Short mmCIF file of C-alpha atoms in Angstrom, two decimals:
data_model
loop_
_atom_site.label_atom_id
_atom_site.label_comp_id
_atom_site.label_asym_id
_atom_site.label_seq_id
_atom_site.Cartn_x
_atom_site.Cartn_y
_atom_site.Cartn_z
CA MET A 18 103.27 225.73 40.71
CA VAL A 19 101.05 228.63 41.58
CA ASP A 20 102.55 230.73 38.79
CA ASP A 21 101.78 227.88 36.31
CA LEU A 22 98.18 227.64 37.50
CA VAL A 23 97.72 231.35 37.09
CA TYR A 24 99.11 231.22 33.60
CA TYR A 25 96.94 228.28 32.54
CA ARG A 26 93.80 229.85 33.91
CA GLN A 27 94.56 233.04 32.10
CA GLN A 28 95.13 231.13 28.88
CA ALA A 29 92.00 229.08 29.35
CA ALA A 30 89.99 232.33 29.87
CA ARG A 31 91.37 233.87 26.72
CA VAL A 32 90.71 230.75 24.60
CA SER A 33 87.14 230.48 26.05
CA ALA A 34 86.41 234.08 25.27
CA SER A 35 87.83 233.62 21.68
CA MET A 36 85.69 230.65 21.00
CA LEU A 37 82.50 232.18 22.38
CA ASP A 38 83.16 235.28 20.30
CA LEU A 39 82.70 233.15 17.19
CA ASP A 40 78.96 233.17 17.76
CA ALA A 41 78.74 236.90 18.45
CA GLY A 42 76.64 238.82 15.96
CA VAL A 43 75.71 235.69 13.87
CA GLU A 44 72.04 235.45 12.96
CA TRP A 45 70.83 232.27 11.26
CA SER A 46 68.18 229.58 11.61
CA GLY A 47 67.51 225.96 10.91
CA ASP A 48 68.81 222.65 12.12
CA GLY A 49 72.43 223.76 11.86
CA ALA A 50 71.74 226.87 13.86
CA ALA A 51 69.94 224.80 16.52
CA ALA A 52 72.84 222.30 16.71
CA ALA A 53 75.40 225.14 16.83
CA GLY A 54 73.45 226.84 19.61
CA THR A 55 73.42 223.56 21.66
CA TRP A 56 77.15 223.16 21.04
CA PHE A 57 77.98 226.78 22.06
CA SER A 58 75.83 226.34 25.13
CA SER A 59 77.75 223.16 26.07
CA LEU A 60 81.01 224.89 25.30
CA GLU A 61 80.13 227.77 27.61
CA ASP A 62 79.20 225.41 30.43
CA THR A 63 82.46 223.47 29.91
CA SER A 64 84.52 226.68 29.87
CA THR A 65 82.87 227.89 33.09
CA LEU A 66 83.60 224.59 34.79
CA LEU A 67 87.21 224.58 33.54
CA LEU A 68 87.80 228.07 34.83
CA ALA A 69 86.23 227.33 38.14
CA SER A 70 88.19 224.11 38.50
CA LEU A 71 91.46 225.90 37.68
CA GLY A 72 90.56 228.68 40.03
CA GLU A 73 89.82 226.29 42.87
CA LEU A 74 93.00 224.36 42.16
CA LEU A 75 94.90 227.62 42.42
CA THR A 76 93.24 228.29 45.76
CA VAL A 77 94.00 224.95 47.39
CA THR A 78 97.52 224.90 45.96
CA THR A 79 98.24 228.34 47.37
CA ALA A 80 96.86 227.29 50.72
CA MET A 81 99.02 224.11 50.64
CA GLN A 82 102.14 226.20 49.89
CA ASN A 83 101.36 228.58 52.80
CA ARG A 84 101.00 225.63 55.19
CA MET A 85 104.25 224.08 53.90
CA GLY A 86 105.91 227.54 54.39
CA GLU A 87 105.04 227.26 58.04
CA VAL A 88 106.55 223.78 58.11
CA GLU A 89 109.72 225.16 56.54
CA VAL A 90 110.10 227.80 59.24
CA LEU A 91 109.85 225.09 61.89
CA VAL A 92 112.39 222.90 60.08
CA LEU A 93 114.89 225.77 59.95
CA GLU A 94 114.45 226.37 63.68
CA ILE A 95 114.84 222.58 64.30
CA LEU A 96 118.05 222.38 62.24
CA SER A 97 119.52 225.39 64.03
CA LEU A 98 118.75 223.94 67.48
CA THR A 99 119.84 220.35 66.73
CA SER A 100 123.03 221.48 64.95
CA HIS A 101 124.06 223.62 67.88
CA HIS A 102 123.65 220.77 70.37
CA GLU A 103 124.65 217.97 67.96
CA PHE A 104 121.37 216.15 68.48
CA ALA A 105 120.48 213.36 66.10
CA ILE A 106 117.20 213.08 64.15
CA ALA A 107 116.03 209.72 62.94
CA ASP A 108 114.00 209.14 59.76
CA ASP A 109 110.79 208.77 61.78
CA GLY A 110 111.44 212.18 63.54
CA THR A 111 112.81 210.86 66.77
CA VAL A 112 115.29 213.23 68.37
CA THR A 113 118.05 211.82 70.59
CA ASP A 114 121.05 213.13 72.44
CA PRO A 115 124.21 211.21 71.43
CA ARG A 116 125.81 212.20 74.80
CA PRO A 117 123.15 211.16 77.28
CA GLN A 118 125.71 210.07 79.90
CA GLU A 119 126.54 213.76 80.54
CA ALA A 120 123.02 214.33 81.87
CA ASP A 121 123.62 211.90 84.71
CA SER A 122 126.96 213.38 85.87
CA PRO A 123 127.11 215.70 88.80
CA ALA A 124 127.25 219.36 88.04
CA GLU A 125 130.41 221.38 88.48
CA PRO A 126 129.78 224.89 89.84
CA GLU A 127 133.05 226.16 88.47
CA ALA A 128 132.04 225.50 84.87
CA ASP A 129 130.85 228.21 82.56
CA PRO A 130 127.06 228.30 82.85
CA GLY A 131 126.78 229.23 79.19
CA ALA A 132 128.89 226.24 78.00
CA ASP A 133 127.50 223.01 76.71
CA GLY A 134 129.30 221.09 79.41
CA PRO A 135 128.21 219.49 82.70
CA ALA A 136 126.81 222.76 84.19
CA GLY A 137 124.93 223.41 81.00
CA ARG A 138 123.02 220.02 81.25
CA PRO A 139 119.70 221.49 82.42
CA ASP A 140 119.73 223.78 79.35
CA ARG A 141 120.71 220.86 77.18
CA GLN A 142 117.86 218.77 78.48
CA GLU A 143 115.56 221.67 77.94
CA ALA A 144 116.84 222.11 74.34
CA LEU A 145 116.29 218.37 73.63
CA ALA A 146 112.71 218.62 74.88
CA SER A 147 112.16 221.70 72.75
CA ALA A 148 113.61 220.01 69.69
CA LYS A 149 111.26 217.04 70.11
CA THR A 150 108.31 219.32 70.47
CA LEU A 151 109.20 221.29 67.31
CA VAL A 152 109.72 218.10 65.29
CA SER A 153 106.30 216.86 66.46
CA GLN A 154 104.73 220.15 65.46
CA ALA A 155 106.47 220.19 62.08
CA LEU A 156 105.33 216.60 61.34
CA THR A 157 101.76 217.33 62.38
CA LYS A 158 101.55 220.46 60.26
CA ALA A 159 103.00 218.62 57.26
CA ARG A 160 100.50 215.78 57.61
CA ILE A 161 97.63 218.19 57.88
CA ALA A 162 98.83 220.07 54.75
CA ASP A 163 99.27 216.82 52.84
CA ASP A 164 95.91 215.36 53.85
CA ALA A 165 94.06 218.61 53.05
CA TYR A 166 95.64 218.90 49.66
CA ARG A 167 95.07 215.29 48.72
CA SER A 168 91.41 215.58 49.76
CA SER A 169 91.01 218.81 47.74
CA LEU A 170 92.57 217.39 44.63
CA THR A 171 90.36 214.29 44.91
CA ARG A 172 87.25 216.49 45.22
CA ILE A 173 88.21 218.77 42.33
CA GLY A 174 89.11 215.76 40.18
CA ARG A 175 85.57 214.42 40.71
CA GLY A 176 84.03 217.76 39.70
CA ARG A 177 82.82 218.72 43.12
CA LEU A 178 83.58 222.41 43.48
CA SER A 179 82.89 224.64 46.41
CA ARG A 180 82.05 227.53 44.16
CA THR A 181 81.28 228.33 40.52
CA ARG A 182 82.49 231.95 40.66
CA PRO A 183 86.16 232.87 40.62
CA PRO A 184 87.82 231.84 43.87
CA GLY A 185 89.05 234.33 46.41
CA PRO A 186 89.16 235.18 50.09
CA LYS A 187 85.88 235.21 51.99
CA HIS A 188 84.33 238.64 51.93
CA SER A 189 84.44 238.79 55.78
CA ASP A 190 88.10 237.99 55.93
CA ARG A 191 90.52 240.45 57.69
CA GLY A 192 94.22 239.90 57.74
CA VAL A 193 94.24 237.44 54.80
CA ASN A 194 97.38 236.09 53.28
CA THR A 195 98.48 238.71 50.82
CA ARG A 196 100.33 236.25 48.64
CA GLU A 197 97.18 234.25 48.20
CA VAL A 198 95.17 237.41 47.42
CA ALA A 199 97.70 238.60 44.86
CA ALA A 200 97.78 235.21 43.17
CA TRP A 201 93.98 235.11 43.06
CA TRP A 202 93.54 238.61 41.70
CA ASP A 203 96.29 238.01 39.08
CA SER A 204 94.47 234.91 37.89
CA LEU A 205 91.25 236.74 37.14
CA THR A 206 90.36 238.20 33.79
CA GLU A 207 89.59 241.89 33.48
CA GLU A 208 85.87 241.13 33.26
CA GLU A 209 86.10 238.95 36.41
CA ARG A 210 87.88 241.84 38.23
CA ARG A 211 85.32 244.34 37.21
CA LEU A 212 82.57 242.07 38.43
CA GLN A 213 84.34 241.67 41.83
CA ILE A 214 84.68 245.44 42.14
CA ASN A 215 81.13 246.10 41.21
CA ARG A 216 79.72 243.48 43.57
CA HIS A 217 82.16 243.79 46.48
CA ALA A 218 83.74 247.25 46.30
CA SER A 219 83.96 247.50 50.13
CA VAL A 220 86.05 244.38 50.18
CA ILE A 221 88.25 244.84 47.17
CA GLY A 222 89.09 248.43 48.22
CA THR A 223 90.50 247.23 51.58
CA LEU A 224 92.00 243.93 50.50
CA ASP A 225 95.74 243.89 50.74
CA GLY A 226 97.25 242.13 47.67
CA VAL A 227 94.85 243.63 45.14
CA SER A 228 96.47 246.08 42.60
CA GLY A 229 96.56 249.74 43.50
CA ARG A 230 94.60 250.63 40.35
CA ASP A 231 91.68 248.37 41.23
CA ARG A 232 91.64 249.33 44.87
CA ASP A 233 91.46 252.96 43.75
CA THR A 234 88.52 252.23 41.39
CA ALA A 235 86.60 250.44 44.18
CA ASN A 236 87.36 253.03 46.82
CA ARG A 237 86.51 256.04 44.68
CA ALA A 238 83.08 254.58 43.84
CA ARG A 239 82.43 254.04 47.55
CA LEU A 240 83.53 257.54 48.52
CA THR A 241 81.32 259.14 45.85
CA ASN A 242 78.35 257.06 46.99
CA ASP A 243 79.00 257.85 50.66
CA ILE A 244 79.18 261.55 50.04
CA GLU A 245 75.85 261.46 48.19
CA ASN A 246 74.24 259.45 51.00
CA VAL A 247 75.51 261.78 53.72
CA GLN A 248 74.15 264.75 51.81
CA LYS A 249 70.71 262.99 51.66
CA LEU A 250 70.83 262.47 55.43
CA ILE A 251 71.81 266.14 55.90
CA ASP A 252 68.82 267.23 53.81
CA VAL A 253 66.50 265.08 55.88
CA GLU A 254 67.78 266.33 59.20
CA HIS A 255 67.70 269.92 58.03
CA GLN A 256 64.09 269.56 57.11
CA LYS A 257 63.42 268.05 60.53
CA LEU A 258 64.90 271.05 62.16
CA LEU A 259 62.88 273.44 60.07
CA ASP A 260 59.69 271.49 60.81
CA SER A 261 60.29 271.25 64.50
CA GLY A 262 60.67 275.05 64.96
CA LEU A 263 62.61 276.87 67.65
CA PRO A 264 64.08 276.03 70.05
CA TYR A 265 65.88 273.06 68.45
CA SER A 266 66.53 270.12 70.68
CA GLN A 267 70.13 269.45 71.57
CA ALA A 268 69.88 265.93 70.17
CA ASP A 269 68.66 267.15 66.78
CA VAL A 270 71.41 269.80 66.57
CA GLY A 271 73.94 267.16 67.59
CA ARG A 272 72.91 264.78 64.78
CA PHE A 273 72.89 267.56 62.21
CA ASN A 274 76.33 268.85 63.20
CA ALA A 275 77.76 265.30 63.21
CA LEU A 276 76.55 264.84 59.62
CA LEU A 277 78.08 268.12 58.56
CA ALA A 278 81.38 267.11 60.08
CA GLN A 279 81.22 263.71 58.32
CA ARG A 280 80.51 265.40 54.91
CA GLU A 281 83.43 267.74 55.45
CA GLU A 282 85.78 264.91 56.23
CA LEU A 283 84.73 262.93 53.10
CA GLU A 284 84.95 266.10 50.96
CA GLU A 285 88.40 266.78 52.20
CA LEU A 286 89.42 263.19 51.27
CA ALA A 287 87.92 263.63 47.82
CA LYS A 288 89.91 266.88 47.47
CA SER A 289 93.16 265.07 48.34
CA ILE A 290 92.79 262.52 45.57
CA GLY A 291 91.45 264.79 42.85
CA ASP A 292 90.09 263.34 39.60
CA ALA A 293 90.70 259.77 38.54
CA ASP A 294 92.60 260.91 35.35
CA ALA A 295 94.85 263.42 37.17
CA ASN A 296 98.54 263.63 36.22
CA PRO A 297 100.39 262.43 38.25
CA PRO A 298 97.85 259.85 39.27
CA ARG A 299 96.52 259.81 42.82
CA GLN A 300 95.18 256.51 44.17
CA LEU A 301 92.82 255.96 47.08
CA LEU A 302 94.46 252.75 48.34
CA LEU A 303 92.43 252.55 51.47
CA TYR A 304 88.95 253.78 52.37
CA ASP A 305 87.53 252.17 55.50
CA PRO A 306 84.80 254.15 57.26
CA SER A 307 84.50 253.98 61.08
CA THR A 308 82.42 251.24 62.58
CA GLY A 309 82.73 252.60 66.14
CA ARG A 310 84.49 249.47 67.23
CA PRO A 311 88.08 249.13 68.71
CA GLY A 312 90.55 249.34 65.82
CA ARG A 313 88.10 251.18 63.58
CA MET A 314 86.98 254.06 65.71
CA THR A 315 87.99 256.63 63.04
CA LEU A 316 87.97 256.80 59.22
CA HIS A 317 91.03 254.87 57.85
CA VAL A 318 92.57 256.07 54.58
CA ALA A 319 95.68 255.79 52.41
CA VAL A 320 96.32 258.18 49.56
CA SER A 321 99.13 257.60 47.02
CA ILE A 322 100.66 260.24 44.83
CA GLY A 323 101.98 258.30 41.89
CA ASP A 324 101.17 254.79 40.63
CA VAL A 325 102.03 252.04 43.23
CA ASP A 326 101.67 249.41 40.52
CA THR A 327 104.57 250.76 38.48
CA ALA A 328 106.71 252.94 40.73
CA ALA A 329 110.33 251.79 41.23
CA HIS A 330 110.42 253.61 44.64
CA ILE A 331 107.47 253.74 47.06
CA SER A 332 107.61 255.65 50.33
CA THR A 333 104.93 255.60 53.06
CA PHE A 334 104.46 258.37 55.58
CA VAL A 335 102.85 257.30 58.91
CA PRO A 336 101.65 260.32 60.88
CA GLY A 337 101.13 260.34 64.63
CA MET A 338 99.19 261.84 67.43
CA THR A 339 96.30 264.37 67.02
CA ILE A 340 96.07 263.75 63.26
CA ASN A 341 92.73 263.16 61.59
CA VAL A 342 91.51 262.89 57.99
CA ARG A 343 89.40 266.06 57.98
CA ASP A 344 92.16 268.35 59.17
CA SER A 345 95.34 266.78 57.71
CA ILE A 346 94.87 264.61 54.66
CA VAL A 347 94.95 267.49 52.08
CA ALA A 348 98.07 268.99 53.62
CA TYR A 349 99.85 265.73 54.01
CA ALA A 350 98.93 264.66 50.48
CA ASN A 351 100.46 267.85 49.19
CA ASP A 352 103.60 267.28 51.34
CA MET A 353 103.90 263.80 49.78
CA ALA A 354 103.39 265.27 46.30
CA ASN A 355 106.31 267.71 46.95
CA LEU A 356 108.45 264.89 48.33
CA ARG A 357 107.74 262.88 45.24
CA ASP A 358 108.66 265.83 42.94
CA GLN A 359 111.97 266.36 44.78
CA SER A 360 112.70 262.66 44.63
CA ILE A 361 111.99 262.50 40.92
CA GLN A 362 114.21 265.48 40.39
CA LYS A 363 117.11 263.67 42.09
CA LEU A 364 116.43 260.43 40.29
CA CYS A 365 116.32 262.13 36.87
CA GLU A 366 119.96 263.05 37.46
CA HIS A 367 120.67 259.33 37.53
CA GLY A 368 118.41 258.16 34.78
CA GLY A 369 115.34 257.18 36.83
CA SER A 370 112.07 259.00 37.81
CA ASN A 371 109.37 256.58 38.88
CA VAL A 372 108.24 257.39 42.46
CA ALA A 373 105.05 257.01 44.47
CA THR A 374 104.59 258.50 47.93
CA ILE A 375 101.77 257.46 50.34
CA VAL A 376 100.03 259.08 53.31
CA TRP A 377 98.85 256.13 55.43
CA GLN A 378 96.29 256.99 58.05
CA GLY A 379 94.97 253.45 58.23
CA TYR A 380 94.79 253.17 62.03
CA ASP A 381 93.08 254.81 65.04
CA ILE A 382 95.23 257.90 65.83
CA PRO A 383 94.71 259.34 69.34
CA SER A 384 93.54 262.92 69.49
CA THR A 385 95.50 263.75 72.73
CA ALA A 386 98.59 262.45 74.51
CA GLY A 387 96.51 261.18 77.33
CA SER A 388 94.57 258.78 75.04
CA ALA A 389 97.66 257.27 73.41
CA PRO A 390 98.91 254.20 75.32
CA LEU A 391 101.36 252.29 73.19
CA THR A 392 99.34 249.07 73.50
CA ASN A 393 96.35 247.71 71.57
CA MET A 394 95.94 250.62 69.20
CA VAL A 395 99.58 250.50 68.14
CA GLU A 396 99.49 246.72 67.79
CA ARG A 397 96.38 246.89 65.61
CA GLY A 398 97.83 249.71 63.54
CA GLY A 399 101.12 247.92 63.09
CA SER A 400 99.44 244.77 61.98
CA ASP A 401 97.48 246.62 59.39
CA LEU A 402 100.42 248.60 58.17
CA ARG A 403 102.53 245.34 57.77
CA SER A 404 99.69 243.70 55.71
CA PHE A 405 99.37 246.94 53.62
CA HIS A 406 103.11 246.83 52.55
CA GLU A 407 103.10 243.09 52.04
CA GLY A 408 100.07 243.47 49.89
CA ILE A 409 101.77 246.08 47.65
CA TYR A 410 104.99 243.96 47.39
CA ASP A 411 103.07 240.72 46.61
CA SER A 412 100.80 242.49 44.02
CA ARG A 413 103.87 243.88 42.34
CA CYS A 414 105.59 240.58 42.17
CA ARG A 415 102.56 239.09 40.41
CA LEU A 416 101.77 241.91 37.96
CA GLY A 417 103.24 240.71 34.69
CA GLY A 418 106.25 239.35 36.62
CA SER A 419 107.33 242.92 37.28
CA SER A 420 110.17 243.48 39.80
CA PRO A 421 109.26 244.46 43.39
CA PRO A 422 109.74 248.14 44.31
CA HIS A 423 112.10 249.69 46.77
CA ILE A 424 109.85 250.56 49.73
CA SER A 425 110.69 252.91 52.51
CA VAL A 426 108.65 253.86 55.57
CA LEU A 427 108.75 257.16 57.34
CA GLY A 428 107.36 257.12 60.92
CA TYR A 429 106.46 260.51 62.31
CA SER A 430 106.22 261.47 66.02
CA SER A 431 106.19 259.01 68.90
CA TYR A 432 102.93 257.35 67.85
CA GLY A 433 103.66 257.12 64.13
CA SER A 434 107.20 255.89 64.83
CA ALA A 435 106.00 253.24 67.25
CA THR A 436 103.17 252.00 64.88
CA ALA A 437 105.60 251.78 61.95
CA GLY A 438 108.09 250.03 64.23
CA ARG A 439 105.50 247.42 65.18
CA ALA A 440 104.69 246.83 61.52
CA LEU A 441 108.38 246.37 60.54
CA GLY A 442 108.96 244.14 63.47
CA SER A 443 106.74 241.43 62.05
CA ILE A 444 106.93 242.20 58.28
CA ARG A 445 108.47 239.56 55.99
CA PRO A 446 112.22 240.27 55.47
CA GLY A 447 112.83 241.86 52.08
CA VAL A 448 109.56 243.75 51.76
CA VAL A 449 110.78 247.10 53.19
CA GLY A 450 114.22 248.36 52.30
CA ASP A 451 114.56 251.49 54.51
CA PHE A 452 113.00 252.92 57.72
CA ILE A 453 113.21 256.54 58.98
CA VAL A 454 111.87 257.84 62.24
CA CYS A 455 111.50 261.50 62.95
CA GLY A 456 109.81 263.55 65.65
CA SER A 457 110.53 260.82 68.26
CA SER A 458 110.76 257.11 68.31
CA ARG A 459 109.43 255.95 71.60
CA GLY A 460 108.54 252.23 71.40
CA LEU A 461 111.64 251.38 69.41
CA GLN A 462 114.59 250.03 71.29
CA ASP A 463 117.11 249.15 68.59
CA THR A 464 117.37 248.05 65.00
CA ARG A 465 116.96 244.38 65.98
CA ASP A 466 113.32 245.20 66.55
CA VAL A 467 112.64 245.66 62.81
CA ASN A 468 113.08 243.47 59.71
CA VAL A 469 114.89 246.01 57.66
CA PRO A 470 118.40 245.49 56.07
CA GLU A 471 121.29 246.35 58.31
CA GLY A 472 122.41 249.91 57.86
CA HIS A 473 119.03 251.07 56.45
CA THR A 474 117.37 252.42 59.58
CA TYR A 475 117.61 256.19 60.27
CA ALA A 476 116.71 258.63 63.02
CA LEU A 477 116.15 262.14 61.70
CA ARG A 478 116.76 264.72 64.42
CA TYR A 479 117.48 268.44 64.52
CA GLY A 480 120.51 269.39 66.60
CA ALA A 481 120.48 271.74 69.65
CA GLY A 482 122.22 275.06 69.58
CA ASP A 483 123.04 277.79 72.05
CA ALA A 484 119.40 278.80 72.06
CA GLY A 485 118.21 275.27 72.63
CA GLN A 486 116.66 275.07 69.17
CA ALA A 487 116.46 271.30 69.11
CA ASP A 488 113.22 269.39 68.68
CA MET A 489 112.85 268.88 72.44
CA PRO A 490 111.53 267.10 74.25
CA TYR A 491 109.94 265.11 71.42
CA ASP A 492 113.22 263.91 69.81
CA CYS A 493 115.44 263.72 72.89
CA ASP A 494 115.36 259.96 72.85
CA LEU A 495 116.49 259.49 69.24
CA ALA A 496 120.13 259.83 70.27
CA PHE A 497 119.66 256.67 72.42
CA THR A 498 118.01 254.53 69.73
CA ALA A 499 120.60 251.83 69.25
CA GLY A 500 121.73 250.91 65.71
CA PHE A 501 119.87 253.80 63.92
CA THR A 502 122.00 256.09 61.81
CA THR A 503 121.38 259.65 62.98
CA LEU A 504 120.58 262.16 60.23
CA ASN A 505 121.18 265.65 61.56
CA PRO A 506 119.96 268.40 59.23
CA GLY A 507 121.51 271.05 61.45
CA MET A 508 119.38 273.75 63.01
CA ALA A 509 115.66 274.20 62.50
CA GLU A 510 114.47 277.52 61.33
CA PRO A 511 113.86 279.61 64.41
CA ARG A 512 110.27 280.66 64.88
CA TRP A 513 109.72 281.16 68.59
CA ALA A 514 111.83 281.51 71.62
CA TRP A 515 110.78 278.06 72.65
CA GLN A 516 111.57 276.08 69.46
CA ASP A 517 109.81 272.91 70.44
CA PRO A 518 106.78 272.47 68.10
CA ALA A 519 108.50 274.44 65.32
CA ALA A 520 111.29 271.99 64.79
CA HIS A 521 108.93 269.10 65.37
CA ASN A 522 106.87 270.24 62.30
CA ASP A 523 109.75 271.09 60.03
CA TYR A 524 110.68 267.69 58.73
CA LEU A 525 108.47 267.83 55.66
CA ASP A 526 108.63 271.53 55.13
CA ASP A 527 109.70 272.35 51.46
CA GLN A 528 112.59 274.51 52.62
CA ALA A 529 113.78 272.40 55.50
CA GLN A 530 117.18 270.68 55.22
CA ALA A 531 115.60 267.57 56.67
CA ARG A 532 113.72 266.91 53.45
CA GLY A 533 117.00 266.35 51.59
CA HIS A 534 117.81 263.47 53.95
CA VAL A 535 114.35 261.95 53.46
CA VAL A 536 114.70 262.16 49.68
CA ASP A 537 118.12 260.39 49.89
CA VAL A 538 116.44 257.49 51.63
CA VAL A 539 113.26 257.41 49.53
CA THR A 540 115.30 257.16 46.28
CA GLY A 541 117.58 254.48 47.64
CA GLY A 542 120.54 256.78 47.61
#
């Protein structure tokens, strides 16, 4: 139904534009011209109302489908529970136990406590109560969805719209439904998209579900503007220092140096993405400056090498502790460019070549080990990383009906691995096809913690030799990560007597054997 509404809105927009173009460039006067002008004005108003109505219908229908999706999840849980215990569900939703007499019988200590026999009656009674609660919740959610949709359809049918502009998520929304965003963005005309980008670049650039091309356009404009504004502030502060004379106050010097550091950070980011017409294209998929609040204490960015709107294979690298945009984004973007080149080289041998690789630094990364508790920061980062990938997946499913990409995620170091693991633990099944951890995987217990297909989770770890040249102690726990396939690239290149950080940093090195394993996963091989 949503696909049909998107189609009809797009068709209506094209027809409306074609009819209104009939009047373009025509200069005439008289009664006929006046009548035609009135007619065209009425036609324009009608077209605006039609597009707004179809847009709002799309919004409320998508919301209804999302609510019914929640009901469907509950129904599946109810069916699993009632089928296991052989409970009966009446047409009105009443749940009953066809064997109630067993609940009144004395328990037998000798019975298997896990069986559904006499000793299992307390569990059976608890399951019955749980089933009744779930049915009640499902019915309540279904009624709410039905009432809300009926009310919305009645309101739209009477011409009472909540907006006259194209519908979409509120500009203050965070964590919006990426399917809804993708459907909304797909329904807009090119002109409407440009208008949204021009008016709300800070929102569109961070909105998961919007196409990579359009996010890049919005984010590049913001980055350019921010660099210019920081430079203006630097000029002002510099003049203040000159006017104040020696000795400069510590506060003045601190402000000036902070602005210089901010400019350097933004310029490094600009360097990592290059020009908009570069080949291969680089996309700034996320640009979210710090607000100084928890969850956004640092600049959050994501840079893609390759076009995420068309790539058959997309791989996201999630770095870990001590990493920041100023010191790492250029180097990591180049690493991802090299990974993409090597992946394309392998794919070309099998008739394919379309790959995009992403550096995702979209979360607060601790600067030291002491500031890295695997709690709130990991949870926030994992939630944002999940939404980021679901947004790419949903956008691709909407773009001209194109097939979804094969997505792999590479979690690096304890912190990056844990954050990626949190993301994949709650991500919709089917979105991510492969998961690799390297440089440690603390925070991951086994493959049941992530929604990735069985057999597609990997732990990349250098082996230890006589000289102890393993990635130790960082990777020592990988061998105990249940269900992960261990990828052992052999020995790291010896650099120091104590090999520790050397092996830890070899995974993305051009000459490292480990890169070959990563390429195999990235390309779906």
